[in-house]
PDB file of C-alpha atoms in Angstrom:
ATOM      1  CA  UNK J   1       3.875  48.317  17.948  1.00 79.00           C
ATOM      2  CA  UNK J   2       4.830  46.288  20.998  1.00 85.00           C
ATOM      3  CA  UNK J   3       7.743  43.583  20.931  1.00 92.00           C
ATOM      4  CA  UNK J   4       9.029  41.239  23.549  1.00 96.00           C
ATOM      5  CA  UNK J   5      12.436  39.887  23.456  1.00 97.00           C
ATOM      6  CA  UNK J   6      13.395  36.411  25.518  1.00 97.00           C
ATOM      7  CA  UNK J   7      16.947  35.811  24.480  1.00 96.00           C
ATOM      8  CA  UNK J   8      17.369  32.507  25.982  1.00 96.00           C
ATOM      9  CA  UNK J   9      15.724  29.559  23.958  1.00 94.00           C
ATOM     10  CA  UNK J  10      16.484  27.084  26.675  1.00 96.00           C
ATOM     11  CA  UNK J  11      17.683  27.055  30.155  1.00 96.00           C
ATOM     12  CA  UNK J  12      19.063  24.432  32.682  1.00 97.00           C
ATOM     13  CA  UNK J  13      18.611  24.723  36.148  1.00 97.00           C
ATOM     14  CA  UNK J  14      19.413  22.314  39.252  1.00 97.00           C
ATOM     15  CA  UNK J  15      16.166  21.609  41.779  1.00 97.00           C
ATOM     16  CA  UNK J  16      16.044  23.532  44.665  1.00 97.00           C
ATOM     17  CA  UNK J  17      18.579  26.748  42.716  1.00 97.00           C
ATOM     18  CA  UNK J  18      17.196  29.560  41.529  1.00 98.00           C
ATOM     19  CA  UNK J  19      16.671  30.497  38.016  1.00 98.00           C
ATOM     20  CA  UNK J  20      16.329  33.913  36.130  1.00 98.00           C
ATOM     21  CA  UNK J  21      14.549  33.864  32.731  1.00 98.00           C
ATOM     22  CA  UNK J  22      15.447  37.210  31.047  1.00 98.00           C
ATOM     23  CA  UNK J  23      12.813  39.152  28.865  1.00 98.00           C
ATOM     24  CA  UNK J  24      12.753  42.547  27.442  1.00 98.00           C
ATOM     25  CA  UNK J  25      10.255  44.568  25.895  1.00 96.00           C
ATOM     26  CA  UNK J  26       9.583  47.790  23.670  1.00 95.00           C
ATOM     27  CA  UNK J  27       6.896  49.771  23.477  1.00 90.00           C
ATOM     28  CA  UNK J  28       5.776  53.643  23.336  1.00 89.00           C
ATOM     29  CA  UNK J  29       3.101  53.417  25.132  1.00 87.00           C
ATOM     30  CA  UNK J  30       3.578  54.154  28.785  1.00 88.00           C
ATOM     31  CA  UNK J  31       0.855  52.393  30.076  1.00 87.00           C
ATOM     32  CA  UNK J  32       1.368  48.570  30.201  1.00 90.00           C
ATOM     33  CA  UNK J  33       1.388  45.576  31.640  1.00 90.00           C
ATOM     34  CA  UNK J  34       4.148  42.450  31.691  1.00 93.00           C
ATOM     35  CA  UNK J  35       3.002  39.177  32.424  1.00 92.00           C
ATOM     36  CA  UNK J  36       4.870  35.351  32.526  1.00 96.00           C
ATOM     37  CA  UNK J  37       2.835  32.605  31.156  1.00 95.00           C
ATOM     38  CA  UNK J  38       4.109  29.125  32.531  1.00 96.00           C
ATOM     39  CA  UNK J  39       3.308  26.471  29.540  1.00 95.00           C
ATOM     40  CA  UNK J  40       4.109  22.523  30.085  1.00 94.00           C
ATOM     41  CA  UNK J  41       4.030  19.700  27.777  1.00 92.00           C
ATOM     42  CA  UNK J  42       0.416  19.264  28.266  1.00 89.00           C
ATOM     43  CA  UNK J  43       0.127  22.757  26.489  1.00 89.00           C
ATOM     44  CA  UNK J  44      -2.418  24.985  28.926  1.00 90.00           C
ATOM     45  CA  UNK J  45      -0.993  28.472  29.295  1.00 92.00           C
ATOM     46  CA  UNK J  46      -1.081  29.160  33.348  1.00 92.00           C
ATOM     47  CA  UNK J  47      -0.742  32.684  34.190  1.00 90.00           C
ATOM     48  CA  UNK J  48       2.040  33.314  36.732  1.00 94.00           C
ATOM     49  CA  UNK J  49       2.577  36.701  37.474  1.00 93.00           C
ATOM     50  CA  UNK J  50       1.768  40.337  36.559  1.00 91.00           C
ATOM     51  CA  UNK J  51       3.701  43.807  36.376  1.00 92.00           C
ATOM     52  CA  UNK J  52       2.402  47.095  35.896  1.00 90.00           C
ATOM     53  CA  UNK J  53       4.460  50.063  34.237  1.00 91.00           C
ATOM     54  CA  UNK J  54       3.365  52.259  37.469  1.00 89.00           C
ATOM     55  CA  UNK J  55       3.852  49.890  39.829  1.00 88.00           C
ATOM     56  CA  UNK J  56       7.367  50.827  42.015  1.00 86.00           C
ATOM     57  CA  UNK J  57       7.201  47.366  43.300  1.00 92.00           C
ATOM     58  CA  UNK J  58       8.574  44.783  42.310  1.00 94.00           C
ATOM     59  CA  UNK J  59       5.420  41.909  41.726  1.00 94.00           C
ATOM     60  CA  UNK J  60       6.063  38.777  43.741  1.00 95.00           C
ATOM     61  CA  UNK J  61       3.587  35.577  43.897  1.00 94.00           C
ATOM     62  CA  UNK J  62       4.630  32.612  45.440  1.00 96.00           C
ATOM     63  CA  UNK J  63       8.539  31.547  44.152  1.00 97.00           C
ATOM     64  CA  UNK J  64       7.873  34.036  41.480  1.00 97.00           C
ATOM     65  CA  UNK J  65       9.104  37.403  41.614  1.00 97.00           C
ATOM     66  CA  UNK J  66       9.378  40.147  38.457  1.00 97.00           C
ATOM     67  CA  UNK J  67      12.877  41.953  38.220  1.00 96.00           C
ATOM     68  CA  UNK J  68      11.273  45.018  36.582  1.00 96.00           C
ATOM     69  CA  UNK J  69      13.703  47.645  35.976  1.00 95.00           C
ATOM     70  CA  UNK J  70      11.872  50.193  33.252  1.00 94.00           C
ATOM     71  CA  UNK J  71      14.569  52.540  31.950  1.00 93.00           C
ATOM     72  CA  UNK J  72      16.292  49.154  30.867  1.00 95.00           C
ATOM     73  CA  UNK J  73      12.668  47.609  29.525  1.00 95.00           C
ATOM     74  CA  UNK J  74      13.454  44.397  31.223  1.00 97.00           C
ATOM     75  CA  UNK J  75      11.184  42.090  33.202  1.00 97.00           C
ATOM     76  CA  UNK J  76      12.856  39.367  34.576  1.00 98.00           C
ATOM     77  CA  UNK J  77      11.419  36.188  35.649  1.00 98.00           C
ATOM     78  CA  UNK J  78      13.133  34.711  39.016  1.00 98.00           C
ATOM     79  CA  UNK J  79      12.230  31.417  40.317  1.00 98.00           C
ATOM     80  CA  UNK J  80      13.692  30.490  43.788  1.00 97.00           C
ATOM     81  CA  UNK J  81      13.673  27.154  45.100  1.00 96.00           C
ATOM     82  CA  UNK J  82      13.107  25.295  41.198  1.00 97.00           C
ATOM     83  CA  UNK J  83      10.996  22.197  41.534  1.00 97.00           C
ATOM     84  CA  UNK J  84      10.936  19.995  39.106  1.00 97.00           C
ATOM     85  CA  UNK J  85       7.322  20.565  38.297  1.00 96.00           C
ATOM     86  CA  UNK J  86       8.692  24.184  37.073  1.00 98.00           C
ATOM     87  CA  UNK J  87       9.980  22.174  33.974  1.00 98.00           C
ATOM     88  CA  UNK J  88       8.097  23.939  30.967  1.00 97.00           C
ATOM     89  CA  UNK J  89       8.077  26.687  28.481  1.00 96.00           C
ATOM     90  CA  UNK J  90       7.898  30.733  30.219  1.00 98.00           C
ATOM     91  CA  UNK J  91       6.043  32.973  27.779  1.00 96.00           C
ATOM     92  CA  UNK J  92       6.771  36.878  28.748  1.00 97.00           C
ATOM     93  CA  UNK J  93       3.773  38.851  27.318  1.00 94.00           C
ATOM     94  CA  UNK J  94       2.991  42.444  26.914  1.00 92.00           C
ATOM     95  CA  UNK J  95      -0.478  44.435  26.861  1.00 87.00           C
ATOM     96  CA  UNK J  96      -1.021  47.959  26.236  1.00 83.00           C
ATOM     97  CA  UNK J  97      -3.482  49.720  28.842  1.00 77.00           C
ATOM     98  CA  UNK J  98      -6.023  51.906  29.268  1.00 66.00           C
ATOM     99  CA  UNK J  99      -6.938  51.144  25.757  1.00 64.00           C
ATOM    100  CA  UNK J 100     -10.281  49.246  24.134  1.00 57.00           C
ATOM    101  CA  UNK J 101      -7.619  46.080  22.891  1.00 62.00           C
ATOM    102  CA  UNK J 102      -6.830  43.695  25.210  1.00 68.00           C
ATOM    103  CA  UNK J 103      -4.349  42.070  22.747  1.00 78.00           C
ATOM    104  CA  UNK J 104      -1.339  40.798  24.613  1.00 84.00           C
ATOM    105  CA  UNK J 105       2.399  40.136  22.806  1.00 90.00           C
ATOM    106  CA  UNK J 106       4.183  37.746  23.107  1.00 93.00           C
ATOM    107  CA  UNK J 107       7.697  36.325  23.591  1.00 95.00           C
ATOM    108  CA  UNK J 108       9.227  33.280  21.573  1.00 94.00           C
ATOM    109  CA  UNK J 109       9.505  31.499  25.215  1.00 96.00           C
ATOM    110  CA  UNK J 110      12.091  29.759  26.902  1.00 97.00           C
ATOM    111  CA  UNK J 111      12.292  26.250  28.034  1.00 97.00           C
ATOM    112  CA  UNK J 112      13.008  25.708  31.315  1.00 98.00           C
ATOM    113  CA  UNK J 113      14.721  22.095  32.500  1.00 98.00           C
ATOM    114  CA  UNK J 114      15.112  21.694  35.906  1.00 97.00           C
ATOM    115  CA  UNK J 115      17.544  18.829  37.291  1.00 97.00           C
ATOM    116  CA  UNK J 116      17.404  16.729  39.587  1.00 95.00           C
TER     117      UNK J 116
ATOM    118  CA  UNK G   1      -8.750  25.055  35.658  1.00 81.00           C
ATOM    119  CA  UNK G   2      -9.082  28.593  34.405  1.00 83.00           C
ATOM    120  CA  UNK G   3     -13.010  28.252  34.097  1.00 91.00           C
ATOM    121  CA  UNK G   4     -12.767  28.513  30.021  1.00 96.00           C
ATOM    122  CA  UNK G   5     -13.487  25.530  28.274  1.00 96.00           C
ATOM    123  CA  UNK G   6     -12.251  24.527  24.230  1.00 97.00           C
ATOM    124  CA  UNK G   7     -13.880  21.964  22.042  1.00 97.00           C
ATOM    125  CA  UNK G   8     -12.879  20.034  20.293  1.00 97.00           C
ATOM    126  CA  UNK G   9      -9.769  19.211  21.955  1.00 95.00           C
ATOM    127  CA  UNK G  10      -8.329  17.858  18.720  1.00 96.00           C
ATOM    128  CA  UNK G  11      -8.765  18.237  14.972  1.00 97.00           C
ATOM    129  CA  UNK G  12      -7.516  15.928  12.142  1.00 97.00           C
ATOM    130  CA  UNK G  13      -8.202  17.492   8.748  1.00 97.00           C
ATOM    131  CA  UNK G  14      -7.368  17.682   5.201  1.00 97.00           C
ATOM    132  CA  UNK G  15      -5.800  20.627   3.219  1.00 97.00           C
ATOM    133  CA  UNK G  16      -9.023  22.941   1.528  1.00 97.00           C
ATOM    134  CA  UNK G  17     -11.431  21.894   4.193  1.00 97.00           C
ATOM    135  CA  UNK G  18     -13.519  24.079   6.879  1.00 98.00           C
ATOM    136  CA  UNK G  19     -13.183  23.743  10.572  1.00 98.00           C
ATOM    137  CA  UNK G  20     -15.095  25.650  13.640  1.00 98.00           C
ATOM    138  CA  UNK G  21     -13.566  25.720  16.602  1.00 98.00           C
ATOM    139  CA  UNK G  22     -15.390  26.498  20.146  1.00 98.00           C
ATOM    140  CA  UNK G  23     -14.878  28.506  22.749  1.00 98.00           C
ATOM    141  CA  UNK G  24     -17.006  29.099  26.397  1.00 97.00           C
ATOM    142  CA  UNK G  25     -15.620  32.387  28.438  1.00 96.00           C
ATOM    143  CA  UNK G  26     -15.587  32.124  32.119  1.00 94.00           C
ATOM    144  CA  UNK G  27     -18.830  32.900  33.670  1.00 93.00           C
ATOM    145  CA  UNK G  28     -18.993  36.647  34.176  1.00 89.00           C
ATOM    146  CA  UNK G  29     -16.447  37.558  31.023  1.00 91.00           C
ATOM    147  CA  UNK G  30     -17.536  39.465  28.683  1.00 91.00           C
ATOM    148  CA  UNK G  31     -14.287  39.655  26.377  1.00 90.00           C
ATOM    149  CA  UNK G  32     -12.860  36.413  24.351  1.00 93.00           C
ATOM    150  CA  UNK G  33      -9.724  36.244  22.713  1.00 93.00           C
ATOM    151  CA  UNK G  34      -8.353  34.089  20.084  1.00 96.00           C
ATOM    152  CA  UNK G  35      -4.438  33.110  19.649  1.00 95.00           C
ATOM    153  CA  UNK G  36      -3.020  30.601  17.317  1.00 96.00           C
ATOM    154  CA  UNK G  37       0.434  29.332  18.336  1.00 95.00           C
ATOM    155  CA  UNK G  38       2.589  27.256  15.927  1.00 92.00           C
ATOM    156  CA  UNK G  39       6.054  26.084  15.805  1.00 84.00           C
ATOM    157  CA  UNK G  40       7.131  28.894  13.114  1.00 82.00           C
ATOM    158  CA  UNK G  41       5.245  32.036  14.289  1.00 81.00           C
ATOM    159  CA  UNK G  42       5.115  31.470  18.021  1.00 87.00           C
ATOM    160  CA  UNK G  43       2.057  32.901  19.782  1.00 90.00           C
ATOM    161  CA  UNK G  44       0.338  35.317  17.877  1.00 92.00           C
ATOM    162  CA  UNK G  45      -3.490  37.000  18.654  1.00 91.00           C
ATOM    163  CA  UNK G  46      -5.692  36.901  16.183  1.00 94.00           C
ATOM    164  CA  UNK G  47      -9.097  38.815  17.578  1.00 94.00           C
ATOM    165  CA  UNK G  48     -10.949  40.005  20.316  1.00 91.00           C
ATOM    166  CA  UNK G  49     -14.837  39.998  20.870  1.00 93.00           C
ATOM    167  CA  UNK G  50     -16.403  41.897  23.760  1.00 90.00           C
ATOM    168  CA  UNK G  51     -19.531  41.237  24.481  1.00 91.00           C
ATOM    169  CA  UNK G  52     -20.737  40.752  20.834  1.00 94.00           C
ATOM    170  CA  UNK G  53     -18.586  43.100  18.837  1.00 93.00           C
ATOM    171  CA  UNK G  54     -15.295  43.036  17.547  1.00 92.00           C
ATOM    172  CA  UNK G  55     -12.841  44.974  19.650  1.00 88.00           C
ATOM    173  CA  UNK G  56      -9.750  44.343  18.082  1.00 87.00           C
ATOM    174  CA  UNK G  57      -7.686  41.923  14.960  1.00 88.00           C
ATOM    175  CA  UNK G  58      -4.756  41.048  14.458  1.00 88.00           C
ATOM    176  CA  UNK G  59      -2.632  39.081  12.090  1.00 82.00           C
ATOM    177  CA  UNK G  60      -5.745  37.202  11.303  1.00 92.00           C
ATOM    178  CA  UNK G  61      -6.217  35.268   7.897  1.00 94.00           C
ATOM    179  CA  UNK G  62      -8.957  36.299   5.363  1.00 95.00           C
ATOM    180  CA  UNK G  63      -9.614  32.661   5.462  1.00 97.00           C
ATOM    181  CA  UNK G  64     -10.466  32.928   9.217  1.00 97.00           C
ATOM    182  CA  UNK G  65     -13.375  34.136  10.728  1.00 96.00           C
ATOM    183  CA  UNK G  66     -14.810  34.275  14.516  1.00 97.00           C
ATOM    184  CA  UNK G  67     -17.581  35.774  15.853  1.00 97.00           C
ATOM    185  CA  UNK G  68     -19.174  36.287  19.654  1.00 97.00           C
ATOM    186  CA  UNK G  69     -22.905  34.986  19.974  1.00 97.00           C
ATOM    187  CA  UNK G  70     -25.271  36.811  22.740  1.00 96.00           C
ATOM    188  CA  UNK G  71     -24.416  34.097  24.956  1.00 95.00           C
ATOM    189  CA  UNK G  72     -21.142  35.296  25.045  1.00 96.00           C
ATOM    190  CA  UNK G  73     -19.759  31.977  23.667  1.00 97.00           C
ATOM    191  CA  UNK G  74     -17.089  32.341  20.867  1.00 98.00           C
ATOM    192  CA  UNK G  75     -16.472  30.213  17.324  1.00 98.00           C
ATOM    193  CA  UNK G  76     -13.301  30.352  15.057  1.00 98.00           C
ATOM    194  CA  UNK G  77     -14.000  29.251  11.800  1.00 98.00           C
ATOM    195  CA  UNK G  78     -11.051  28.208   9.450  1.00 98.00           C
ATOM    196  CA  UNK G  79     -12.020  28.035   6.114  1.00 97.00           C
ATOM    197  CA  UNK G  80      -9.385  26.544   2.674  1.00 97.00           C
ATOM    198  CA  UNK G  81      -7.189  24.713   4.980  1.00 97.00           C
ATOM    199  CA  UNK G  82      -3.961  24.600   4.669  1.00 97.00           C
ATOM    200  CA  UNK G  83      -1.158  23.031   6.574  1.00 96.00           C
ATOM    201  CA  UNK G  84       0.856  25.884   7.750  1.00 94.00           C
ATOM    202  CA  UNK G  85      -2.546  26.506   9.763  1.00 96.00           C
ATOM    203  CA  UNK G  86      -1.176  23.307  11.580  1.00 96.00           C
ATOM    204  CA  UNK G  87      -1.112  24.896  15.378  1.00 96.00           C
ATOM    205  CA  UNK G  88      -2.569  24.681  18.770  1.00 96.00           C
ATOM    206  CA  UNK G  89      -5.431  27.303  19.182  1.00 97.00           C
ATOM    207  CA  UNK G  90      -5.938  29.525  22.249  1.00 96.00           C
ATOM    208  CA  UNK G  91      -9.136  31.113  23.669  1.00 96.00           C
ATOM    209  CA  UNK G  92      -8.790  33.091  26.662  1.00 93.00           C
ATOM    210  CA  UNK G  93     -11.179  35.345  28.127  1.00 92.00           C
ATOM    211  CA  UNK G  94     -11.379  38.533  30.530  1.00 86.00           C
ATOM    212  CA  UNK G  95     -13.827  40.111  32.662  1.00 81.00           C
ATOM    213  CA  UNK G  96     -13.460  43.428  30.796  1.00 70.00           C
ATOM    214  CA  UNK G  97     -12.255  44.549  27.214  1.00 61.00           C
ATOM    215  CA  UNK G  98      -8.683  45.627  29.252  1.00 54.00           C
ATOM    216  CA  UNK G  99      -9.216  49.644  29.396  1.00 53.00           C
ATOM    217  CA  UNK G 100      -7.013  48.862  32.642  1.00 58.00           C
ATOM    218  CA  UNK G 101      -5.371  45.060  33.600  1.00 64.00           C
ATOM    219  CA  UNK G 102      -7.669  42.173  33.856  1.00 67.00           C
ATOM    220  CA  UNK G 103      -6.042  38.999  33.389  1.00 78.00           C
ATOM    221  CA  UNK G 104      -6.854  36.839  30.518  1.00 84.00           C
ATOM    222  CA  UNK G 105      -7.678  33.315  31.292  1.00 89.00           C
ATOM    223  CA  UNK G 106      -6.573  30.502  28.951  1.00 93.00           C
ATOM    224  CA  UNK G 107      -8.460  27.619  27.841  1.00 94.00           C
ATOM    225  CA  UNK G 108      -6.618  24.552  27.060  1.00 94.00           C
ATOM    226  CA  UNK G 109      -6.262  25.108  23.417  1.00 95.00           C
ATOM    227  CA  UNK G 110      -7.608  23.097  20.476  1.00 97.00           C
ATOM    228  CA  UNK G 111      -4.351  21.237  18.703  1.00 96.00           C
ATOM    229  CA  UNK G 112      -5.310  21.665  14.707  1.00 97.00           C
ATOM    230  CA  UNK G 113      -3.842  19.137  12.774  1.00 97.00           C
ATOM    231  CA  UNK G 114      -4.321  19.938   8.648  1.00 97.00           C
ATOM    232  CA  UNK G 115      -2.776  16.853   6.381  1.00 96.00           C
TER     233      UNK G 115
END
């Protein structure tokens, strides 16, 4: 069974700072994939970024990066430059691969404030 | 917009009633999943479709049901309502049934309210 861990319920920031929003993750299985989940208050889930378990890069969209460091089973969020449009709830997620289930896991979230 | 469209957006309902709930993939996706996130359990999946069958459950009710009609559209029925099954509910959908990535595209939920 897969689990994902976000330790941090809720999370200040100040605009234009960067933020990290910490997630960890076990699993077996040594194909997988981590992915963030950006949720606001109107409640859509908005994909944000994606991580492989063979990847050796780091994944990087935008002002999102993944700190993905595997021995530790941690995948990171980091936000640079926080707007305060990033205000919302982070889901990090977890999906087995090469497998017939696409079933993803996820997180309990963290809420992200940013401050003006 | 992630191409996947939920109706209704919003459902008032007593305790012991039915409900369906709606769900249109993206064009071109042949799996659908359903989620159910509430205040207590966080986001949990419930089942996947691919293109007609059942691919995979999970902590799914007896109560609930959901099936994947030829058109590839999906329905989540909810049957003996009660109101822990108070929650928003998720379809999302993917090009594949994820035997390597393929993002899952959200709709924007329907929010289940059961009084």
């Amino acid at each position: 069974a897969q689990k994902i861990t976000q330790t941090q319920p809720g999370m200040f920031v100040q605009e234009k700072e960067a933020v990290t929003l910490d997630c960890t993750y076990d699993t077996s299985d040594q194909s997988y994939g981590l992915f963030w989940y950006k949720q606001p208050s109107s409640g859509e889930m908005i994909f944000l970024i994606y991580q492989g378990s063979y990847d050796e890069q780091n994944a990087t969209e935008g002002r999102y990066s993944l700190n993905f460091q595997k021995a530790r089973k941690s995948a990171n969020l980091v936000i640079s430059a926080s707007q305060l449009g990033d205000s919302a709830m982070y889901f990090c997620a977890m999906r087995v691969l090469n497998t017939n289930a696409g079933k993803s896991t996820f997180g309990d979230g963290t809420t992200l404030t940013v401050k003006p | 917009d992630s191409g996947v469209t939920q109706t209704p957006k919003h459902l008032i309902t007593a305790t012991g009633q039915r409900v369906t709930l709606r769900c249109s993939p993206r064009s071109g996706d042949l799996s659908v999943y359903w989620y159910q996130q509430s205040l207590d359990q966080g986001l949990q999946f419930l089942i996947q479709y691919y293109n007609g069958e059942e691919r995979a459950k999970g902590n799914i009710l007896e109560r609930f049901s959901a099936q994947q009609f030829p058109d590839l559209h999906s329905e989540l029925n909810l049957s003996s309502l009660e109101l822990g099954d108070s929650a928003l509910y998720f379809c999302a959908s993917s090009v594949a049934s994820d035997s390597s990535y393929n993002e899952q595209f959200f709709g924007p939920g329907t929010r289940l309210t059961v009084l």
